[in-house]
Coordinates of C-alpha atoms in Angstrom, one line a residue:
Chain A
M931 CA -19.1 -22.2 35.7
A932 CA -19.3 -24.8 38.5
G933 CA -15.4 -24.9 38.2
H934 CA -15.2 -21.1 38.9
L935 CA -17.3 -21.6 42.0
L936 CA -15.1 -24.4 43.3
A937 CA -12.0 -22.4 42.5
A938 CA -13.5 -19.5 44.5
G939 CA -13.5 -21.9 47.5
H940 CA -17.3 -22.8 47.5
E941 CA -18.5 -26.1 48.6
V942 CA -20.4 -27.6 45.5
A943 CA -22.8 -30.2 44.8
V944 CA -23.7 -31.1 41.3
H945 CA -26.5 -32.8 39.6
T946 CA -26.6 -33.6 35.9
R947 CA -28.4 -36.0 33.7
T948 CA -25.0 -36.7 31.8
P949 CA -22.7 -37.6 34.8
E950 CA -19.6 -37.8 32.7
K951 CA -19.9 -34.1 32.2
A952 CA -19.2 -33.7 35.9
R953 CA -16.4 -36.0 36.1
E954 CA -13.8 -33.3 36.2
L955 CA -15.7 -31.3 38.9
V956 CA -16.1 -34.4 41.1
E957 CA -12.2 -34.9 40.8
R958 CA -11.8 -31.2 41.9
G959 CA -13.8 -31.8 45.0
A960 CA -17.7 -31.5 44.0
T961 CA -20.1 -33.9 45.3
M962 CA -22.4 -35.5 42.9
V963 CA -26.0 -35.8 43.9
G964 CA -29.0 -37.7 42.5
S965 CA -31.5 -35.0 41.9
P966 CA -32.1 -31.3 41.9
R967 CA -33.8 -31.6 45.3
E968 CA -30.6 -33.2 46.8
A969 CA -28.6 -30.4 45.1
A970 CA -30.7 -27.8 46.9
E971 CA -31.0 -29.5 50.4
G972 CA -29.3 -27.5 53.2
R973 CA -27.4 -25.3 50.6
D974 CA -27.1 -21.6 50.6
V975 CA -27.7 -21.2 46.9
V976 CA -28.9 -23.5 44.1
I977 CA -28.1 -22.6 40.4
S978 CA -29.7 -24.3 37.3
M979 CA -28.6 -24.1 33.8
V980 CA -30.5 -26.4 31.5
G981 CA -31.9 -26.7 27.9
Y982 CA -35.6 -25.8 27.7
P983 CA -38.3 -24.1 29.9
E984 CA -39.7 -27.7 30.5
D985 CA -36.4 -28.6 32.0
V986 CA -36.3 -25.5 34.1
H987 CA -39.8 -26.3 35.4
A988 CA -38.9 -29.8 36.4
V989 CA -35.6 -28.8 38.0
H990 CA -37.4 -26.3 40.3
L991 CA -41.0 -27.1 40.5
G992 CA -40.9 -30.8 39.7
A993 CA -41.6 -33.7 42.2
R994 CA -37.9 -34.0 42.7
G995 CA -37.1 -30.3 42.2
T996 CA -35.1 -27.9 44.3
L997 CA -38.3 -26.4 46.1
S998 CA -39.2 -29.9 47.1
A999 CA -36.2 -30.0 49.5
S1000 CA -37.0 -30.2 53.4
Q1001 CA -34.4 -27.4 53.9
P1002 CA -34.2 -25.8 50.5
A1003 CA -31.5 -23.3 49.5
G1004 CA -32.3 -19.8 50.5
L1005 CA -31.4 -18.4 47.0
V1006 CA -32.7 -20.1 43.9
I1007 CA -31.1 -18.9 40.7
D1008 CA -32.0 -20.1 37.1
M1009 CA -29.5 -19.1 34.5
T1010 CA -31.1 -21.0 31.7
T1011 CA -32.6 -18.9 28.9
S1012 CA -36.2 -19.6 29.5
R1013 CA -39.9 -18.1 29.7
P1014 CA -40.1 -14.9 31.6
A1015 CA -43.5 -16.0 32.9
L1016 CA -41.8 -19.2 34.2
A1017 CA -39.4 -17.1 36.1
V1018 CA -42.3 -15.3 37.7
E1019 CA -43.8 -18.6 38.7
I1020 CA -40.6 -19.9 40.2
S1021 CA -40.2 -16.7 42.1
K1022 CA -43.6 -16.9 43.4
A1023 CA -43.3 -20.5 44.5
A1024 CA -40.0 -19.7 46.2
A1025 CA -41.5 -16.7 48.0
A1026 CA -44.2 -19.0 49.2
R1027 CA -41.6 -21.1 50.9
G1028 CA -39.8 -17.9 52.1
L1029 CA -37.0 -18.2 49.5
D1030 CA -35.6 -15.7 47.1
A1031 CA -35.4 -16.5 43.5
L1032 CA -33.5 -14.8 40.6
D1033 CA -33.8 -15.4 36.8
A1034 CA -30.2 -14.7 35.6
P1035 CA -29.7 -15.7 32.0
V1036 CA -26.4 -15.0 30.3
S1037 CA -24.7 -14.2 27.0
G1038 CA -21.0 -14.7 26.2
G1039 CA -21.2 -18.4 25.1
D1040 CA -18.7 -21.3 26.0
I1041 CA -15.9 -18.8 26.0
G1042 CA -17.5 -16.4 28.3
A1043 CA -18.3 -19.2 30.7
R1044 CA -14.8 -20.6 30.5
N1045 CA -13.1 -17.1 31.0
A1046 CA -15.8 -15.9 33.5
T1047 CA -16.6 -13.0 31.2
L1048 CA -20.4 -13.6 30.8
S1049 CA -23.0 -10.9 30.7
I1050 CA -25.5 -11.7 33.4
M1051 CA -28.9 -10.4 33.1
V1052 CA -30.9 -10.6 36.3
G1053 CA -34.4 -10.3 37.3
G1054 CA -35.7 -10.4 40.9
S1055 CA -35.6 -8.3 44.2
E1056 CA -32.8 -5.9 44.9
A1057 CA -32.2 -7.9 48.1
A1058 CA -31.9 -11.1 46.3
F1059 CA -29.6 -9.5 43.6
A1060 CA -27.3 -8.2 46.6
K1061 CA -27.0 -11.7 48.0
A1062 CA -26.2 -13.2 44.7
R1063 CA -23.7 -10.6 43.6
P1064 CA -20.7 -12.4 44.9
V1065 CA -21.7 -15.5 43.1
F1066 CA -22.1 -13.7 39.9
E1067 CA -18.9 -12.0 40.3
T1068 CA -17.3 -15.4 40.3
L1069 CA -19.1 -16.2 37.0
G1070 CA -19.3 -13.2 34.8
K1071 CA -18.1 -9.6 34.1
T1072 CA -21.2 -7.6 33.2
I1073 CA -23.8 -8.0 36.0
V1074 CA -26.9 -5.8 35.6
R1075 CA -30.3 -6.1 37.4
Q1076 CA -33.0 -5.5 34.8
G1077 CA -35.8 -5.4 37.2
E1078 CA -38.3 -7.8 39.0
A1079 CA -38.7 -11.5 38.4
G1080 CA -38.7 -12.2 34.6
A1081 CA -36.8 -8.9 33.7
G1082 CA -33.5 -10.9 33.3
Q1083 CA -35.3 -13.3 30.8
H1084 CA -36.7 -10.4 29.1
C1085 CA -33.4 -8.7 28.6
K1086 CA -31.9 -12.0 27.3
M1087 CA -34.9 -11.8 24.6
V1088 CA -33.6 -8.4 23.6
N1089 CA -30.2 -10.0 23.3
Q1090 CA -31.5 -12.7 21.0
I1091 CA -33.6 -10.4 19.0
L1092 CA -30.5 -8.1 18.3
I1093 CA -28.7 -11.4 17.1
A1094 CA -31.4 -12.5 15.0
G1095 CA -31.4 -9.3 12.9
T1096 CA -27.6 -9.1 12.8
M1097 CA -27.4 -12.6 11.8
L1098 CA -30.0 -12.2 9.0
G1099 CA -28.1 -9.2 7.6
S1100 CA -24.9 -10.9 7.9
C1101 CA -26.1 -14.1 6.2
E1102 CA -27.8 -12.3 3.5
G1103 CA -24.7 -10.0 3.0
I1104 CA -22.3 -12.9 2.5
T1105 CA -24.6 -14.8 0.2
Y1106 CA -25.1 -11.6 -1.9
A1107 CA -21.3 -11.2 -2.1
R1108 CA -21.1 -14.8 -3.4
A1109 CA -24.0 -14.4 -5.8
V1110 CA -22.5 -11.2 -7.5
G1111 CA -19.0 -12.8 -7.7
L1112 CA -17.2 -10.9 -5.1
D1113 CA -14.4 -12.4 -2.9
P1114 CA -16.3 -12.7 0.5
A1115 CA -13.0 -12.4 2.6
T1116 CA -11.9 -9.3 0.7
V1117 CA -15.4 -7.8 1.3
L1118 CA -15.0 -8.4 5.1
E1119 CA -11.9 -6.4 4.9
S1120 CA -13.9 -3.4 3.7
V1121 CA -16.9 -3.8 5.9
S1122 CA -16.0 -5.3 9.3
G1123 CA -14.5 -2.1 10.9
G1124 CA -17.3 0.5 10.3
A1125 CA -21.0 1.2 10.6
A1126 CA -21.8 -2.4 9.2
G1127 CA -19.6 -3.9 11.9
S1128 CA -20.8 -6.3 14.5
W1129 CA -19.7 -9.3 16.8
T1130 CA -21.3 -11.6 14.3
V1131 CA -19.6 -10.1 11.2
S1132 CA -16.2 -10.4 13.0
N1133 CA -16.5 -13.7 14.7
L1134 CA -19.0 -15.5 12.8
L1135 CA -18.7 -14.7 9.1
P1136 CA -15.0 -15.7 9.2
R1137 CA -16.2 -19.1 10.2
V1138 CA -18.7 -19.2 7.4
L1139 CA -15.9 -18.4 5.0
R1140 CA -13.9 -21.4 6.3
G1141 CA -16.8 -23.8 6.1
D1142 CA -16.8 -24.0 9.9
F1143 CA -20.4 -24.5 11.0
N1144 CA -19.6 -26.1 14.4
P1145 CA -21.7 -24.6 17.3
G1146 CA -20.7 -21.6 19.3
F1147 CA -24.6 -21.7 19.9
F1148 CA -26.8 -24.5 18.8
V1149 CA -29.4 -23.5 16.0
E1150 CA -32.1 -25.6 18.1
H1151 CA -31.5 -23.5 21.2
F1152 CA -31.5 -20.2 19.2
L1153 CA -34.7 -21.4 17.7
K1154 CA -36.3 -21.9 21.2
D1155 CA -35.2 -18.5 22.3
L1156 CA -36.7 -16.9 19.2
S1157 CA -40.0 -18.7 19.8
I1158 CA -40.2 -17.4 23.4
A1159 CA -39.3 -13.8 22.3
L1160 CA -42.0 -14.0 19.6
E1161 CA -44.5 -15.3 22.1
E1162 CA -43.7 -12.6 24.6
A1163 CA -43.8 -9.9 21.9
S1164 CA -47.0 -11.0 20.8
A1165 CA -48.5 -11.0 24.2
A1166 CA -47.3 -7.4 24.4
G1167 CA -49.1 -6.5 21.1
L1168 CA -45.8 -6.4 19.3
D1169 CA -45.3 -7.9 15.9
L1170 CA -41.6 -8.6 15.3
E1171 CA -41.2 -9.3 11.7
A1172 CA -37.6 -9.7 11.3
T1173 CA -37.3 -12.0 14.4
A1174 CA -40.2 -14.0 12.9
L1175 CA -38.2 -14.4 9.5
A1176 CA -35.3 -15.6 11.5
R1177 CA -37.3 -18.1 13.2
R1178 CA -38.8 -19.3 10.0
L1179 CA -35.4 -19.7 8.4
Y1180 CA -34.0 -21.5 11.6
E1181 CA -37.0 -23.7 11.4
L1182 CA -36.0 -24.7 8.0
A1183 CA -32.5 -25.3 9.2
V1184 CA -33.7 -27.7 11.9
G1185 CA -35.9 -29.4 9.3
Q1186 CA -32.5 -30.0 7.2
G1187 CA -31.0 -31.8 10.2
R1188 CA -28.8 -28.7 11.2
G1189 CA -30.2 -28.1 14.7
R1190 CA -27.0 -29.1 16.4
L1191 CA -25.0 -26.8 14.2
G1192 CA -24.0 -23.4 15.0
T1193 CA -26.3 -20.4 14.3
Q1194 CA -23.9 -19.4 11.5
S1195 CA -25.3 -22.1 9.4
L1196 CA -28.2 -19.8 8.4
A1197 CA -25.8 -18.8 5.7
L1198 CA -25.9 -22.3 4.4
V1199 CA -29.6 -22.1 4.3
L1200 CA -29.6 -19.1 2.3
E1201 CA -26.7 -20.1 0.1
E1202 CA -28.3 -23.5 -0.8
R1203 CA -31.6 -22.0 -1.7
W1204 CA -29.8 -19.5 -4.0
R1205 CA -27.9 -22.1 -5.8
K1206 CA -31.2 -24.1 -6.1
G1207 CA -33.0 -21.0 -7.4
L1208 CA -35.5 -21.2 -4.8
P1209 CA -37.0 -18.2 -3.1
V1210 CA -35.7 -18.0 0.5
G1211 CA -38.1 -18.7 3.3
Chain B
M368 CA -13.1 15.3 1.5
A369 CA -12.1 18.1 -1.0
G370 CA -10.6 19.9 2.1
H371 CA -8.4 16.8 2.7
L372 CA -7.2 17.2 -0.9
L373 CA -6.5 20.9 -0.5
A374 CA -4.6 20.3 2.7
A375 CA -2.4 17.6 0.9
G376 CA -1.4 20.2 -1.6
H377 CA -3.6 19.3 -4.6
E378 CA -4.9 22.0 -6.9
V379 CA -8.7 21.5 -6.6
A380 CA -11.5 22.8 -8.8
V381 CA -15.1 22.1 -7.4
H382 CA -18.5 22.0 -8.9
T383 CA -21.5 21.8 -6.8
R384 CA -25.4 22.6 -7.3
T385 CA -25.2 24.5 -3.9
P386 CA -22.4 26.9 -4.1
E387 CA -22.6 27.9 -0.4
K388 CA -21.3 24.5 0.5
A389 CA -18.2 25.3 -1.3
R390 CA -17.5 28.6 0.1
E391 CA -15.1 27.4 2.7
L392 CA -13.1 25.5 0.0
V393 CA -12.9 28.6 -2.2
E394 CA -11.5 30.5 0.7
R395 CA -8.9 27.7 1.2
G396 CA -7.9 28.0 -2.4
A397 CA -10.1 25.9 -4.5
T398 CA -11.5 27.2 -7.8
M399 CA -15.2 27.2 -8.4
V400 CA -16.3 26.0 -11.9
G401 CA -19.7 25.9 -13.6
S402 CA -20.1 22.3 -14.7
P403 CA -18.7 18.8 -14.2
R404 CA -17.1 19.2 -17.6
E405 CA -15.2 22.2 -16.5
A406 CA -14.1 20.3 -13.2
A407 CA -12.6 17.5 -15.5
E408 CA -11.0 19.8 -18.1
G409 CA -7.3 19.4 -18.2
R410 CA -7.2 17.8 -14.7
D411 CA -5.5 14.5 -13.5
V412 CA -8.3 13.1 -11.5
V413 CA -12.0 13.9 -11.4
I414 CA -14.0 12.8 -8.4
S415 CA -17.7 12.7 -8.0
M416 CA -20.0 12.3 -4.9
V417 CA -23.6 13.1 -5.4
G418 CA -27.0 11.7 -4.5
Y419 CA -28.6 9.3 -6.8
P420 CA -27.6 7.2 -9.8
E421 CA -29.3 9.6 -12.1
D422 CA -27.0 12.4 -10.7
V423 CA -24.0 10.2 -11.4
H424 CA -25.1 9.5 -14.8
A425 CA -25.5 13.2 -15.6
V426 CA -22.2 14.2 -14.0
H427 CA -20.2 11.9 -16.1
L428 CA -22.2 10.9 -19.0
G429 CA -24.4 13.9 -19.4
A430 CA -24.1 16.8 -22.0
R431 CA -22.0 18.8 -19.7
G432 CA -20.5 15.8 -17.9
T433 CA -16.8 15.1 -17.3
L434 CA -16.4 12.8 -20.3
S435 CA -17.6 15.6 -22.6
A436 CA -14.4 17.7 -21.8
S437 CA -11.9 18.3 -24.5
Q438 CA -9.1 17.2 -22.4
P439 CA -10.8 15.2 -19.8
A440 CA -9.2 14.0 -16.5
G441 CA -7.3 10.7 -17.0
L442 CA -8.8 9.1 -14.0
V443 CA -12.4 9.4 -13.2
I444 CA -13.5 8.3 -9.7
D445 CA -17.1 8.0 -8.6
M446 CA -17.5 7.8 -4.8
T447 CA -21.4 8.0 -4.8
T448 CA -23.2 4.9 -3.6
S449 CA -24.7 3.9 -7.0
R450 CA -25.6 1.2 -9.4
P451 CA -22.9 -1.3 -10.3
A452 CA -24.2 -1.4 -13.8
L453 CA -23.8 2.3 -14.1
A454 CA -20.3 2.0 -12.8
V455 CA -19.6 -0.5 -15.7
E456 CA -21.2 1.9 -18.1
I457 CA -19.1 4.8 -16.9
S458 CA -15.9 2.6 -17.1
K459 CA -16.7 1.6 -20.7
A460 CA -17.4 5.2 -21.8
A461 CA -14.1 6.2 -20.1
A462 CA -12.2 3.4 -21.6
A463 CA -13.5 4.6 -25.1
R464 CA -11.7 7.8 -24.4
G465 CA -8.6 6.3 -23.2
L466 CA -9.3 7.1 -19.6
D467 CA -9.4 5.0 -16.4
A468 CA -12.5 4.9 -14.1
L469 CA -13.0 3.7 -10.7
D470 CA -16.3 3.1 -8.7
A471 CA -15.2 3.8 -5.0
P472 CA -18.2 4.3 -2.6
V473 CA -17.3 4.7 1.0
S474 CA -18.6 3.9 4.6
G475 CA -17.8 5.7 7.7
G476 CA -20.4 8.7 7.4
D477 CA -19.6 12.4 7.9
I478 CA -17.3 11.7 10.8
G479 CA -15.3 9.4 8.5
A480 CA -15.2 11.9 5.9
R481 CA -14.0 14.7 8.2
N482 CA -11.4 12.5 9.9
A483 CA -10.2 10.8 6.8
T484 CA -11.0 7.4 8.3
L485 CA -13.4 6.3 5.6
S486 CA -13.6 2.6 4.2
I487 CA -13.2 3.1 0.5
M488 CA -14.3 0.1 -1.6
V489 CA -13.0 0.2 -5.0
G490 CA -13.9 -1.4 -8.3
G491 CA -11.8 -1.1 -11.5
S492 CA -8.4 -2.2 -12.9
E493 CA -5.4 -2.7 -10.7
A494 CA -3.6 -0.2 -12.8
A495 CA -6.2 2.5 -12.2
F496 CA -6.4 1.5 -8.4
A497 CA -2.6 1.9 -8.1
K498 CA -2.7 5.5 -9.8
A499 CA -5.7 6.4 -7.5
R500 CA -4.2 5.1 -4.2
P501 CA -2.4 8.4 -3.1
V502 CA -5.7 10.1 -3.4
F503 CA -7.6 7.5 -1.6
E504 CA -5.0 7.7 1.2
T505 CA -5.8 11.3 1.6
L506 CA -9.4 10.5 2.0
G507 CA -9.7 7.3 4.0
K508 CA -8.1 4.6 6.0
T509 CA -9.3 1.2 4.8
I510 CA -8.7 1.1 1.1
V511 CA -9.5 -2.2 -0.6
R512 CA -9.9 -3.1 -4.3
Q513 CA -12.7 -5.5 -4.5
G514 CA -12.5 -6.2 -8.3
E515 CA -13.4 -5.0 -11.7
A516 CA -15.7 -2.1 -12.4
G517 CA -18.8 -2.3 -10.3
A518 CA -17.1 -4.4 -7.5
G519 CA -16.9 -1.4 -5.3
Q520 CA -20.6 -0.7 -5.6
H521 CA -21.4 -4.5 -4.9
C522 CA -19.3 -4.3 -1.8
K523 CA -21.1 -1.3 -0.7
M524 CA -24.5 -3.1 -1.1
V525 CA -23.0 -5.9 1.1
N526 CA -22.2 -3.1 3.7
Q527 CA -25.9 -1.7 3.5
I528 CA -27.4 -5.3 3.6
L529 CA -25.4 -5.8 6.9
I530 CA -26.6 -2.6 8.2
A531 CA -30.2 -3.3 7.3
G532 CA -30.3 -6.6 9.2
T533 CA -28.5 -5.1 12.2
M534 CA -30.8 -2.1 12.2
L535 CA -33.9 -4.4 12.0
G536 CA -32.7 -6.3 14.9
S537 CA -31.7 -3.3 16.8
C538 CA -35.0 -1.4 16.4
E539 CA -37.2 -4.5 17.2
G540 CA -35.0 -5.2 20.2
I541 CA -35.3 -1.7 21.7
T542 CA -39.1 -1.7 20.9
Y543 CA -39.5 -5.1 22.6
A544 CA -37.7 -3.8 25.6
R545 CA -40.1 -0.8 25.8
A546 CA -43.2 -2.9 25.1
V547 CA -42.2 -5.4 28.0
G548 CA -41.5 -2.5 30.5
L549 CA -37.7 -2.9 30.6
D550 CA -35.5 0.3 30.9
P551 CA -33.9 0.3 27.4
A552 CA -30.8 2.1 28.8
T553 CA -30.2 -0.6 31.5
V554 CA -30.7 -3.4 28.8
L555 CA -27.8 -1.8 26.5
E556 CA -25.6 -2.1 29.5
S557 CA -26.1 -5.8 29.4
V558 CA -26.3 -6.4 25.6
S559 CA -23.9 -4.0 24.0
G560 CA -20.5 -5.8 24.8
G561 CA -21.3 -9.2 23.8
A562 CA -22.4 -11.4 20.8
A563 CA -25.4 -9.0 20.3
G564 CA -23.0 -6.0 19.9
S565 CA -22.7 -4.0 16.8
W566 CA -21.7 -0.4 15.8
T567 CA -25.5 0.2 15.4
V568 CA -26.3 -1.0 18.9
S569 CA -23.3 1.1 20.3
N570 CA -23.8 4.3 18.3
L571 CA -27.3 4.6 17.0
L572 CA -29.5 3.0 19.9
P573 CA -28.1 5.6 22.5
R574 CA -29.4 8.3 20.0
V575 CA -32.8 6.6 19.9
L576 CA -32.9 6.6 23.8
R577 CA -32.1 10.2 23.8
G578 CA -35.0 10.9 21.2
D579 CA -32.2 12.1 18.7
F580 CA -33.3 11.1 15.1
N581 CA -31.1 13.5 13.4
P582 CA -29.3 12.2 10.3
G583 CA -25.9 10.4 10.5
F584 CA -27.3 8.9 7.4
F585 CA -30.6 9.9 5.6
V586 CA -33.4 7.5 5.6
E587 CA -34.1 8.4 1.9
H588 CA -30.6 7.7 0.9
F589 CA -30.5 4.3 2.8
L590 CA -33.8 3.5 0.9
K591 CA -32.2 4.2 -2.5
D592 CA -29.3 1.9 -1.5
L593 CA -31.5 -0.9 -0.5
S594 CA -33.5 -0.6 -3.6
I595 CA -30.2 -1.1 -5.5
A596 CA -29.2 -4.0 -3.3
L597 CA -32.5 -5.7 -4.0
E598 CA -32.5 -5.2 -7.7
E599 CA -28.9 -6.6 -8.1
A600 CA -29.8 -9.4 -5.8
S601 CA -32.8 -10.1 -7.8
A602 CA -30.7 -10.0 -11.0
A603 CA -28.5 -12.7 -9.4
G604 CA -31.4 -14.9 -8.6
L605 CA -31.2 -14.0 -4.9
D606 CA -34.2 -13.3 -2.6
L607 CA -33.2 -11.1 0.4
E608 CA -36.1 -11.2 2.6
A609 CA -34.7 -9.3 5.5
T610 CA -33.4 -6.5 3.3
A611 CA -36.8 -6.4 1.5
L612 CA -38.4 -6.0 4.9
A613 CA -36.1 -3.1 5.8
R614 CA -36.9 -1.4 2.6
R615 CA -40.7 -1.8 3.1
L616 CA -40.2 -0.3 6.6
Y617 CA -38.1 2.6 5.4
E618 CA -40.7 3.3 2.6
L619 CA -43.1 3.6 5.4
A620 CA -40.9 6.0 7.1
V621 CA -40.4 8.1 3.9
G622 CA -44.2 8.2 3.4
Q623 CA -44.4 9.6 7.0
G624 CA -42.2 12.4 6.1
R625 CA -39.1 11.0 7.7
G626 CA -36.9 10.8 4.6
R627 CA -34.4 13.4 5.9
L628 CA -34.2 11.8 9.4
G629 CA -31.4 9.4 10.4
T630 CA -31.7 5.8 9.6
Q631 CA -32.3 5.0 13.4
S632 CA -35.8 6.5 13.0
L633 CA -36.8 3.0 12.0
A634 CA -37.3 2.7 15.9
L635 CA -39.9 5.5 15.7
V636 CA -41.8 3.4 13.0
L637 CA -41.8 0.3 15.1
E638 CA -42.6 2.1 18.2
E639 CA -45.6 4.0 16.9
R640 CA -47.1 0.9 15.1
W641 CA -46.7 -1.0 18.4
R642 CA -48.5 1.9 20.4
K643 CA -51.3 2.1 17.9
G644 CA -51.7 -1.7 17.9
L645 CA -51.0 -1.9 14.2
P646 CA -49.1 -4.9 12.7
V647 CA -45.8 -3.7 11.6
G648 CA -45.1 -3.6 7.9

């Protein structure tokens, strides 16, 4: 994503805890800096994309965070999938310094990031969104403002809830196919193109059939997202049973050392429990 | 579907408990007969598509069923979504009379039936499948033999398990969107095209947003299918928790008098319980 910004002619400063990851960017002209604060100092825009809400908090609100700069970037964008309430907190802290902030989590995975085809779900003021649009257009394809601060995160939660249900059905379906003695690949020929079809069925179940459990998206990150979604739902008085079931099964997967596998490894959890004759969950 | 057979030049006899439904077919040249037995008498192929496994049993194995004809059709095809074990029973009864039988449930709904774009999932011998193929090609587009008798039904169960999970995620997602104050239509712009995408999200959630709960597919028929899937899974030692959750919620919907609404009315169940502050399920 930073590469797209360089390619579009922007001057880019990068900070990362794993400097090797930025080597190629530095070779292409980016400046490496030592903290989020330095990344924000005197810039027009500062963008974060990290792992967990705690990281987002540190990057923007911490002692060496972007908002501690003497001349901080006028527009603060967090693209991590994180807590809606934290997005509101950052937005307020930014406003207190006269700055704009947007939450702008994405979907589309590493492929979407590489090809600049991400869906970017944005929360924040219309004015800030208008300022950020040229940057977003460099990074993604589907760019939609969902509402005020936190709304981008809430929209991403919907995205993850949809995936959780589809993944449950997909992994139960493929495990059923194996359990009753069907050939799963032949089953996919019949079911992929119709009302049972989904991105997950078309893209992840073939990986399951090949025994490829490498991450498109890490189990441990998905578990984080589902936990945020369930907390937010609970705060809104909403009980999401399917999402809660998915969280329980992904917790099992993490407990089995599968946190750095791809989300499709839910199929492994279900199949192993079936082979052992254990109830699932 | 019978209309496609007429259009392809076949001689067609029809039997239905609701004769008005066949009026147009009779006007187009089909012969109305008084029982499944008469429909099978002296024909090459007999095809059933009814509601429940009990109906399938009556149509083929009952006192006036197709297999009681003096010169029954040489090829018996049941396209109802029904029990795999019943497909095996019909296949054996047919074989005892020297006849071939296939289970061939479909997906694609009324639109797929009308446009002859159904996916037809077939169980039975290769020889019977080869004989039936020209008929299937008149009715559908994706025609795949899944294995011996019952395998077509098992494949359809996979299809329904996939839909159950996707529907759970879709309805939880849209209810979450409403509960946290997002505009659901704007959310769909962000989430439909990526990894959260599915036929259900693209085709049924827009109906939910319009308040259109008319059936593409009846709740009560989906509930039947999920019950069969769960019985078969249980017989194979497999616990399908997401599918079981879907069944529980669709039982609620039927209890609320929603059996003849479309499956997307699961969203109504979730939203009402959220508005009433009740735990879902």
